[in-house]
Amino acid sequence: MLKSISMLSIALTFSSTAFAKTADNQLSKEEQKAGWQLLFNGQDMSHWRNFKSDTLSSKWTIDDGAMLLTQGGGDILTKKSYVNFDLKLDWKISEVGNSGIFVLADELGKYIYSHAPEIQIIDNERHSDTKIDSHLSGSIYDLLTAPTSAHKPAMQWNTVRIKMLNNHLQVWQNGVSTASIVVGSSTWNTLVKNSKFATWSNFATAKQGRIGLQDHGDKVWFKNIKIKEL
């Protein structure tokens, strides 16, 4: 009997160790070996600055280990520019909230979204903009629609993965594929021509750019932001 209890204890210990989750805003040993880098460590926002600024607004704060945007913080982007990358992050939006994640962002246009495709962040149930299905969370804004199985209600954490490799843009939200398309392909160009970006000069033409986070006037939280250059 004692031997059976001892073996059970060992098995439970092994099981809990094997399935232990990496703490927020940290890299596992496997991620470190694979070349992942943190863009937020839960303590400071040194990898970020405001759009067309060398500094970061104090209205971007840290709340319980997450980056929190309060109203008026402005759009932000990474200090580093990327070509091919694998990006992972968690986000949470306030009720009736709206925000977004930008890729290939530059500072040549008037706004952060002037040239940068956006992966939508929004309260699907309450925000009026979701009457257009390509504006639902996880969608490539105004271009490709995320399936409903990828959506969670406001004030719940969502996990997004965005991969860009040789212009192939792939997006997953909460483990569900929401987009897979080659930026600049004929399919992409047709989608752009039928969107609000049809007359936007140089939209999504950059071969590299920064990762951006949007200030749409609503509270939004981000954590576990990590990137691997490919």
PDB file of C-alpha atoms in Angstrom:
ATOM      1  CA  MET A   1       0.000   0.000   0.000  1.00  0.00           C
ATOM      2  CA  LEU A   2       2.781   2.426   0.938  1.00  0.00           C
ATOM      3  CA  LYS A   3       4.577   1.569  -2.274  1.00  0.00           C
ATOM      4  CA  SER A   4       1.416   2.302  -4.287  1.00  0.00           C
ATOM      5  CA  ILE A   5       0.960   5.685  -2.572  1.00  0.00           C
ATOM      6  CA  SER A   6       4.617   6.523  -3.185  1.00  0.00           C
ATOM      7  CA  MET A   7       4.345   5.685  -6.898  1.00  0.00           C
ATOM      8  CA  LEU A   8       1.153   7.757  -7.173  1.00  0.00           C
ATOM      9  CA  SER A   9       2.886  10.714  -5.530  1.00  0.00           C
ATOM     10  CA  ILE A  10       5.780  10.477  -7.978  1.00  0.00           C
ATOM     11  CA  ALA A  11       3.384  10.271 -10.923  1.00  0.00           C
ATOM     12  CA  LEU A  12       1.431  13.321  -9.779  1.00  0.00           C
ATOM     13  CA  THR A  13       4.635  15.300  -9.246  1.00  0.00           C
ATOM     14  CA  PHE A  14       5.866  14.386 -12.730  1.00  0.00           C
ATOM     15  CA  SER A  15       2.505  15.276 -14.243  1.00  0.00           C
ATOM     16  CA  SER A  16       2.333  18.712 -12.611  1.00  0.00           C
ATOM     17  CA  THR A  17       5.908  19.444 -13.654  1.00  0.00           C
ATOM     18  CA  ALA A  18       5.354  18.282 -17.215  1.00  0.00           C
ATOM     19  CA  PHE A  19       2.312  20.478 -17.679  1.00  0.00           C
ATOM     20  CA  ALA A  20       3.499  23.488 -15.672  1.00  0.00           C
ATOM     21  CA  LYS A  21       2.674  26.747 -17.470  1.00  0.00           C
ATOM     22  CA  THR A  22       5.361  29.334 -18.028  1.00  0.00           C
ATOM     23  CA  ALA A  23       4.744  32.390 -15.864  1.00  0.00           C
ATOM     24  CA  ASP A  24       3.381  35.500 -17.561  1.00  0.00           C
ATOM     25  CA  ASN A  25       5.864  37.690 -19.434  1.00  0.00           C
ATOM     26  CA  GLN A  26       8.645  35.117 -19.304  1.00  0.00           C
ATOM     27  CA  LEU A  27      10.252  32.801 -21.826  1.00  0.00           C
ATOM     28  CA  SER A  28      10.431  29.083 -21.268  1.00  0.00           C
ATOM     29  CA  LYS A  29      13.798  27.357 -21.669  1.00  0.00           C
ATOM     30  CA  GLU A  30      12.564  25.962 -24.978  1.00  0.00           C
ATOM     31  CA  GLU A  31      11.577  29.437 -26.214  1.00  0.00           C
ATOM     32  CA  GLN A  32      14.940  30.855 -25.181  1.00  0.00           C
ATOM     33  CA  LYS A  33      16.775  28.128 -27.095  1.00  0.00           C
ATOM     34  CA  ALA A  34      14.550  28.699 -30.122  1.00  0.00           C
ATOM     35  CA  GLY A  35      15.431  32.416 -30.236  1.00  0.00           C
ATOM     36  CA  TRP A  36      12.268  34.033 -28.899  1.00  0.00           C
ATOM     37  CA  GLN A  37      12.599  37.485 -27.322  1.00  0.00           C
ATOM     38  CA  LEU A  38      10.277  39.314 -24.935  1.00  0.00           C
ATOM     39  CA  LEU A  39       8.780  42.622 -26.047  1.00  0.00           C
ATOM     40  CA  PHE A  40       7.302  43.129 -22.577  1.00  0.00           C
ATOM     41  CA  ASN A  41       8.709  41.740 -19.323  1.00  0.00           C
ATOM     42  CA  GLY A  42       5.824  42.754 -17.044  1.00  0.00           C
ATOM     43  CA  GLN A  43       7.880  45.518 -15.421  1.00  0.00           C
ATOM     44  CA  ASP A  44       8.724  48.128 -18.058  1.00  0.00           C
ATOM     45  CA  MET A  45       7.920  49.045 -21.645  1.00  0.00           C
ATOM     46  CA  SER A  46      11.447  49.721 -22.859  1.00  0.00           C
ATOM     47  CA  HIS A  47      10.842  48.094 -26.252  1.00  0.00           C
ATOM     48  CA  TRP A  48       8.059  50.548 -27.125  1.00  0.00           C
ATOM     49  CA  ARG A  49       7.603  54.224 -27.997  1.00  0.00           C
ATOM     50  CA  ASN A  50       4.818  56.385 -29.317  1.00  0.00           C
ATOM     51  CA  PHE A  51       4.218  56.828 -33.038  1.00  0.00           C
ATOM     52  CA  LYS A  52       6.538  59.529 -34.385  1.00  0.00           C
ATOM     53  CA  SER A  53       8.049  60.081 -30.956  1.00  0.00           C
ATOM     54  CA  ASP A  54      11.178  59.008 -29.099  1.00  0.00           C
ATOM     55  CA  THR A  55       9.277  58.610 -25.837  1.00  0.00           C
ATOM     56  CA  LEU A  56       6.297  56.705 -24.425  1.00  0.00           C
ATOM     57  CA  SER A  57       3.237  58.401 -22.930  1.00  0.00           C
ATOM     58  CA  SER A  58       2.698  57.940 -19.199  1.00  0.00           C
ATOM     59  CA  LYS A  59      -0.883  56.948 -20.060  1.00  0.00           C
ATOM     60  CA  TRP A  60       0.495  53.570 -21.088  1.00  0.00           C
ATOM     61  CA  THR A  61       0.855  51.961 -17.661  1.00  0.00           C
ATOM     62  CA  ILE A  62       1.498  48.554 -16.120  1.00  0.00           C
ATOM     63  CA  ASP A  63      -1.498  46.938 -14.427  1.00  0.00           C
ATOM     64  CA  ASP A  64      -1.067  43.581 -12.687  1.00  0.00           C
ATOM     65  CA  GLY A  65       1.661  42.453 -15.077  1.00  0.00           C
ATOM     66  CA  ALA A  66      -0.020  43.760 -18.232  1.00  0.00           C
ATOM     67  CA  MET A  67       0.444  46.827 -20.420  1.00  0.00           C
ATOM     68  CA  LEU A  68      -2.670  48.964 -19.978  1.00  0.00           C
ATOM     69  CA  LEU A  69      -3.690  51.796 -22.246  1.00  0.00           C
ATOM     70  CA  THR A  70      -5.712  54.515 -20.592  1.00  0.00           C
ATOM     71  CA  GLN A  71      -7.394  57.159 -22.748  1.00  0.00           C
ATOM     72  CA  GLY A  72      -5.059  59.451 -24.628  1.00  0.00           C
ATOM     73  CA  GLY A  73      -1.928  57.301 -24.530  1.00  0.00           C
ATOM     74  CA  GLY A  74      -1.569  57.351 -28.306  1.00  0.00           C
ATOM     75  CA  ASP A  75      -0.584  54.625 -30.749  1.00  0.00           C
ATOM     76  CA  ILE A  76       2.704  52.871 -29.957  1.00  0.00           C
ATOM     77  CA  LEU A  77       5.157  50.756 -31.905  1.00  0.00           C
ATOM     78  CA  THR A  78       8.276  48.695 -31.355  1.00  0.00           C
ATOM     79  CA  LYS A  79      11.611  50.457 -31.451  1.00  0.00           C
ATOM     80  CA  LYS A  80      12.845  47.685 -33.740  1.00  0.00           C
ATOM     81  CA  SER A  81      11.685  46.964 -37.271  1.00  0.00           C
ATOM     82  CA  TYR A  82      11.043  43.405 -38.494  1.00  0.00           C
ATOM     83  CA  VAL A  83      10.941  41.585 -41.843  1.00  0.00           C
ATOM     84  CA  ASN A  84      10.080  37.934 -41.157  1.00  0.00           C
ATOM     85  CA  PHE A  85       8.804  37.147 -37.677  1.00  0.00           C
ATOM     86  CA  ASP A  86       6.590  35.049 -35.421  1.00  0.00           C
ATOM     87  CA  LEU A  87       4.711  37.161 -32.844  1.00  0.00           C
ATOM     88  CA  LYS A  88       2.634  35.998 -29.900  1.00  0.00           C
ATOM     89  CA  LEU A  89       0.667  38.074 -27.408  1.00  0.00           C
ATOM     90  CA  ASP A  90      -2.387  38.086 -25.161  1.00  0.00           C
ATOM     91  CA  TRP A  91      -4.939  40.903 -25.230  1.00  0.00           C
ATOM     92  CA  LYS A  92      -8.056  41.910 -23.315  1.00  0.00           C
ATOM     93  CA  ILE A  93     -10.483  44.660 -24.347  1.00  0.00           C
ATOM     94  CA  SER A  94     -12.885  46.692 -22.220  1.00  0.00           C
ATOM     95  CA  GLU A  95     -16.639  46.549 -22.855  1.00  0.00           C
ATOM     96  CA  VAL A  96     -17.585  48.399 -26.065  1.00  0.00           C
ATOM     97  CA  GLY A  97     -13.832  48.727 -26.645  1.00  0.00           C
ATOM     98  CA  ASN A  98     -11.826  48.835 -29.858  1.00  0.00           C
ATOM     99  CA  SER A  99      -8.086  48.511 -30.578  1.00  0.00           C
ATOM    100  CA  GLY A 100      -5.744  46.705 -32.928  1.00  0.00           C
ATOM    101  CA  ILE A 101      -2.354  45.172 -33.650  1.00  0.00           C
ATOM    102  CA  PHE A 102      -0.434  46.564 -36.622  1.00  0.00           C
ATOM    103  CA  VAL A 103       2.238  44.858 -38.703  1.00  0.00           C
ATOM    104  CA  LEU A 104       4.587  46.439 -41.259  1.00  0.00           C
ATOM    105  CA  ALA A 105       4.022  49.790 -39.550  1.00  0.00           C
ATOM    106  CA  ASP A 106       6.138  52.742 -40.653  1.00  0.00           C
ATOM    107  CA  GLU A 107       6.126  56.442 -39.823  1.00  0.00           C
ATOM    108  CA  LEU A 108       5.939  57.805 -43.361  1.00  0.00           C
ATOM    109  CA  GLY A 109       2.190  58.391 -43.286  1.00  0.00           C
ATOM    110  CA  LYS A 110       0.108  60.699 -41.118  1.00  0.00           C
ATOM    111  CA  TYR A 111      -1.194  57.853 -38.940  1.00  0.00           C
ATOM    112  CA  ILE A 112       0.128  54.512 -37.743  1.00  0.00           C
ATOM    113  CA  TYR A 113      -2.551  52.803 -39.835  1.00  0.00           C
ATOM    114  CA  SER A 114      -1.757  54.745 -43.024  1.00  0.00           C
ATOM    115  CA  HIS A 115       0.317  51.864 -44.443  1.00  0.00           C
ATOM    116  CA  ALA A 116      -0.006  49.071 -41.880  1.00  0.00           C
ATOM    117  CA  PRO A 117      -2.433  46.116 -41.990  1.00  0.00           C
ATOM    118  CA  GLU A 118      -4.328  45.700 -38.710  1.00  0.00           C
ATOM    119  CA  ILE A 119      -5.377  42.604 -36.813  1.00  0.00           C
ATOM    120  CA  GLN A 120      -8.580  43.729 -35.145  1.00  0.00           C
ATOM    121  CA  ILE A 121      -9.214  43.863 -31.390  1.00  0.00           C
ATOM    122  CA  ILE A 122     -12.811  44.672 -30.431  1.00  0.00           C
ATOM    123  CA  ASP A 123     -15.785  43.878 -28.217  1.00  0.00           C
ATOM    124  CA  ASN A 124     -17.684  41.755 -30.746  1.00  0.00           C
ATOM    125  CA  GLU A 125     -20.956  41.770 -28.801  1.00  0.00           C
ATOM    126  CA  ARG A 126     -21.304  45.487 -28.078  1.00  0.00           C
ATOM    127  CA  HIS A 127     -19.286  47.621 -30.491  1.00  0.00           C
ATOM    128  CA  SER A 128     -21.264  48.995 -33.448  1.00  0.00           C
ATOM    129  CA  ASP A 129     -18.348  48.520 -35.863  1.00  0.00           C
ATOM    130  CA  THR A 130     -18.843  44.751 -35.778  1.00  0.00           C
ATOM    131  CA  LYS A 131     -21.835  45.032 -38.103  1.00  0.00           C
ATOM    132  CA  ILE A 132     -19.164  44.463 -40.769  1.00  0.00           C
ATOM    133  CA  ASP A 133     -17.858  40.928 -40.274  1.00  0.00           C
ATOM    134  CA  SER A 134     -14.303  41.740 -41.375  1.00  0.00           C
ATOM    135  CA  HIS A 135     -14.172  44.088 -38.376  1.00  0.00           C
ATOM    136  CA  LEU A 136     -14.604  41.281 -35.824  1.00  0.00           C
ATOM    137  CA  SER A 137     -11.706  40.464 -33.511  1.00  0.00           C
ATOM    138  CA  GLY A 138      -8.935  38.405 -35.071  1.00  0.00           C
ATOM    139  CA  SER A 139      -9.825  39.626 -38.567  1.00  0.00           C
ATOM    140  CA  ILE A 140      -7.409  41.454 -40.833  1.00  0.00           C
ATOM    141  CA  TYR A 141      -9.342  44.679 -40.591  1.00  0.00           C
ATOM    142  CA  ASP A 142     -11.671  45.312 -43.550  1.00  0.00           C
ATOM    143  CA  LEU A 143      -9.988  42.556 -45.583  1.00  0.00           C
ATOM    144  CA  LEU A 144     -10.433  39.061 -44.105  1.00  0.00           C
ATOM    145  CA  THR A 145     -13.027  37.814 -41.609  1.00  0.00           C
ATOM    146  CA  ALA A 146     -12.159  35.739 -38.534  1.00  0.00           C
ATOM    147  CA  PRO A 147     -14.471  32.749 -37.819  1.00  0.00           C
ATOM    148  CA  THR A 148     -16.740  33.091 -34.801  1.00  0.00           C
ATOM    149  CA  SER A 149     -14.976  30.167 -33.091  1.00  0.00           C
ATOM    150  CA  ALA A 150     -11.970  32.483 -32.605  1.00  0.00           C
ATOM    151  CA  HIS A 151     -13.915  35.036 -30.565  1.00  0.00           C
ATOM    152  CA  LYS A 152     -14.183  35.594 -26.802  1.00  0.00           C
ATOM    153  CA  PRO A 153     -16.326  38.158 -24.940  1.00  0.00           C
ATOM    154  CA  ALA A 154     -14.946  41.482 -23.727  1.00  0.00           C
ATOM    155  CA  MET A 155     -12.807  41.398 -20.559  1.00  0.00           C
ATOM    156  CA  GLN A 156     -11.550  37.898 -21.324  1.00  0.00           C
ATOM    157  CA  TRP A 157      -7.958  37.207 -22.327  1.00  0.00           C
ATOM    158  CA  ASN A 158      -7.347  36.255 -25.961  1.00  0.00           C
ATOM    159  CA  THR A 159      -4.170  34.744 -27.388  1.00  0.00           C
ATOM    160  CA  VAL A 160      -3.023  35.857 -30.833  1.00  0.00           C
ATOM    161  CA  ARG A 161      -0.205  34.568 -33.004  1.00  0.00           C
ATOM    162  CA  ILE A 162       0.879  36.511 -36.093  1.00  0.00           C
ATOM    163  CA  LYS A 163       3.449  35.053 -38.460  1.00  0.00           C
ATOM    164  CA  MET A 164       5.002  36.842 -41.425  1.00  0.00           C
ATOM    165  CA  LEU A 165       7.366  34.871 -43.646  1.00  0.00           C
ATOM    166  CA  ASN A 166       8.269  36.012 -47.139  1.00  0.00           C
ATOM    167  CA  ASN A 167       5.078  38.098 -47.324  1.00  0.00           C
ATOM    168  CA  HIS A 168       2.908  35.182 -46.187  1.00  0.00           C
ATOM    169  CA  LEU A 169       0.796  36.590 -43.361  1.00  0.00           C
ATOM    170  CA  GLN A 170      -0.843  34.062 -41.037  1.00  0.00           C
ATOM    171  CA  VAL A 171      -2.990  34.841 -37.995  1.00  0.00           C
ATOM    172  CA  TRP A 172      -4.390  32.616 -35.258  1.00  0.00           C
ATOM    173  CA  GLN A 173      -6.647  33.743 -32.417  1.00  0.00           C
ATOM    174  CA  ASN A 174      -7.358  31.459 -29.472  1.00  0.00           C
ATOM    175  CA  GLY A 175      -5.921  28.562 -31.457  1.00  0.00           C
ATOM    176  CA  VAL A 176      -8.162  29.163 -34.486  1.00  0.00           C
ATOM    177  CA  SER A 177      -6.726  30.154 -37.876  1.00  0.00           C
ATOM    178  CA  THR A 178      -8.239  33.512 -38.860  1.00  0.00           C
ATOM    179  CA  ALA A 179      -6.105  34.466 -41.880  1.00  0.00           C
ATOM    180  CA  SER A 180      -3.569  33.019 -44.311  1.00  0.00           C
ATOM    181  CA  ILE A 181      -2.690  35.204 -47.274  1.00  0.00           C
ATOM    182  CA  VAL A 182       0.294  36.469 -49.235  1.00  0.00           C
ATOM    183  CA  VAL A 183       0.570  40.243 -48.896  1.00  0.00           C
ATOM    184  CA  GLY A 184       0.959  41.774 -52.352  1.00  0.00           C
ATOM    185  CA  SER A 185      -0.527  38.778 -54.196  1.00  0.00           C
ATOM    186  CA  SER A 186      -3.340  39.191 -56.697  1.00  0.00           C
ATOM    187  CA  THR A 187      -5.779  37.865 -54.074  1.00  0.00           C
ATOM    188  CA  TRP A 188      -4.534  40.407 -51.544  1.00  0.00           C
ATOM    189  CA  ASN A 189      -4.678  43.242 -54.088  1.00  0.00           C
ATOM    190  CA  THR A 190      -8.268  42.353 -54.979  1.00  0.00           C
ATOM    191  CA  LEU A 191      -9.260  42.467 -51.315  1.00  0.00           C
ATOM    192  CA  VAL A 192      -7.570  45.852 -50.911  1.00  0.00           C
ATOM    193  CA  LYS A 193      -9.343  47.237 -54.006  1.00  0.00           C
ATOM    194  CA  ASN A 194     -12.677  46.265 -52.459  1.00  0.00           C
ATOM    195  CA  SER A 195     -11.883  47.750 -49.040  1.00  0.00           C
ATOM    196  CA  LYS A 196     -11.591  51.181 -47.457  1.00  0.00           C
ATOM    197  CA  PHE A 197      -7.876  51.070 -48.333  1.00  0.00           C
ATOM    198  CA  ALA A 198      -8.460  51.106 -52.095  1.00  0.00           C
ATOM    199  CA  THR A 199      -7.228  54.689 -52.480  1.00  0.00           C
ATOM    200  CA  TRP A 200      -4.660  54.639 -49.669  1.00  0.00           C
ATOM    201  CA  SER A 201      -1.250  55.223 -51.222  1.00  0.00           C
ATOM    202  CA  ASN A 202       1.448  52.684 -50.257  1.00  0.00           C
ATOM    203  CA  PHE A 203      -0.863  50.625 -48.074  1.00  0.00           C
ATOM    204  CA  ALA A 204       0.887  47.360 -47.086  1.00  0.00           C
ATOM    205  CA  THR A 205       3.694  47.834 -49.617  1.00  0.00           C
ATOM    206  CA  ALA A 206       6.570  47.903 -47.118  1.00  0.00           C
ATOM    207  CA  LYS A 207       8.856  44.859 -46.973  1.00  0.00           C
ATOM    208  CA  GLN A 208       9.571  45.439 -43.297  1.00  0.00           C
ATOM    209  CA  GLY A 209       8.086  47.428 -40.455  1.00  0.00           C
ATOM    210  CA  ARG A 210       7.350  47.733 -36.776  1.00  0.00           C
ATOM    211  CA  ILE A 211       4.736  46.059 -34.601  1.00  0.00           C
ATOM    212  CA  GLY A 212       2.135  48.576 -33.462  1.00  0.00           C
ATOM    213  CA  LEU A 213      -0.602  48.733 -30.820  1.00  0.00           C
ATOM    214  CA  GLN A 214      -3.559  51.056 -31.286  1.00  0.00           C
ATOM    215  CA  ASP A 215      -5.080  53.718 -29.096  1.00  0.00           C
ATOM    216  CA  HIS A 216      -8.712  53.804 -30.218  1.00  0.00           C
ATOM    217  CA  GLY A 217      -9.786  55.663 -27.090  1.00  0.00           C
ATOM    218  CA  ASP A 218     -10.671  52.567 -25.054  1.00  0.00           C
ATOM    219  CA  LYS A 219      -8.957  50.590 -22.313  1.00  0.00           C
ATOM    220  CA  VAL A 220      -7.007  47.608 -23.609  1.00  0.00           C
ATOM    221  CA  TRP A 221      -4.516  45.283 -21.939  1.00  0.00           C
ATOM    222  CA  PHE A 222      -1.563  43.349 -23.413  1.00  0.00           C
ATOM    223  CA  LYS A 223       0.789  40.770 -21.919  1.00  0.00           C
ATOM    224  CA  ASN A 224       3.046  37.851 -22.906  1.00  0.00           C
ATOM    225  CA  ILE A 225       4.292  39.775 -25.941  1.00  0.00           C
ATOM    226  CA  LYS A 226       7.106  37.798 -27.518  1.00  0.00           C
ATOM    227  CA  ILE A 227       8.676  37.634 -30.962  1.00  0.00           C
ATOM    228  CA  LYS A 228      11.000  35.392 -32.910  1.00  0.00           C
ATOM    229  CA  GLU A 229      12.776  36.656 -36.015  1.00  0.00           C
ATOM    230  CA  LEU A 230      12.657  34.154 -38.861  1.00  0.00           C
TER     231      LEU A 230
END
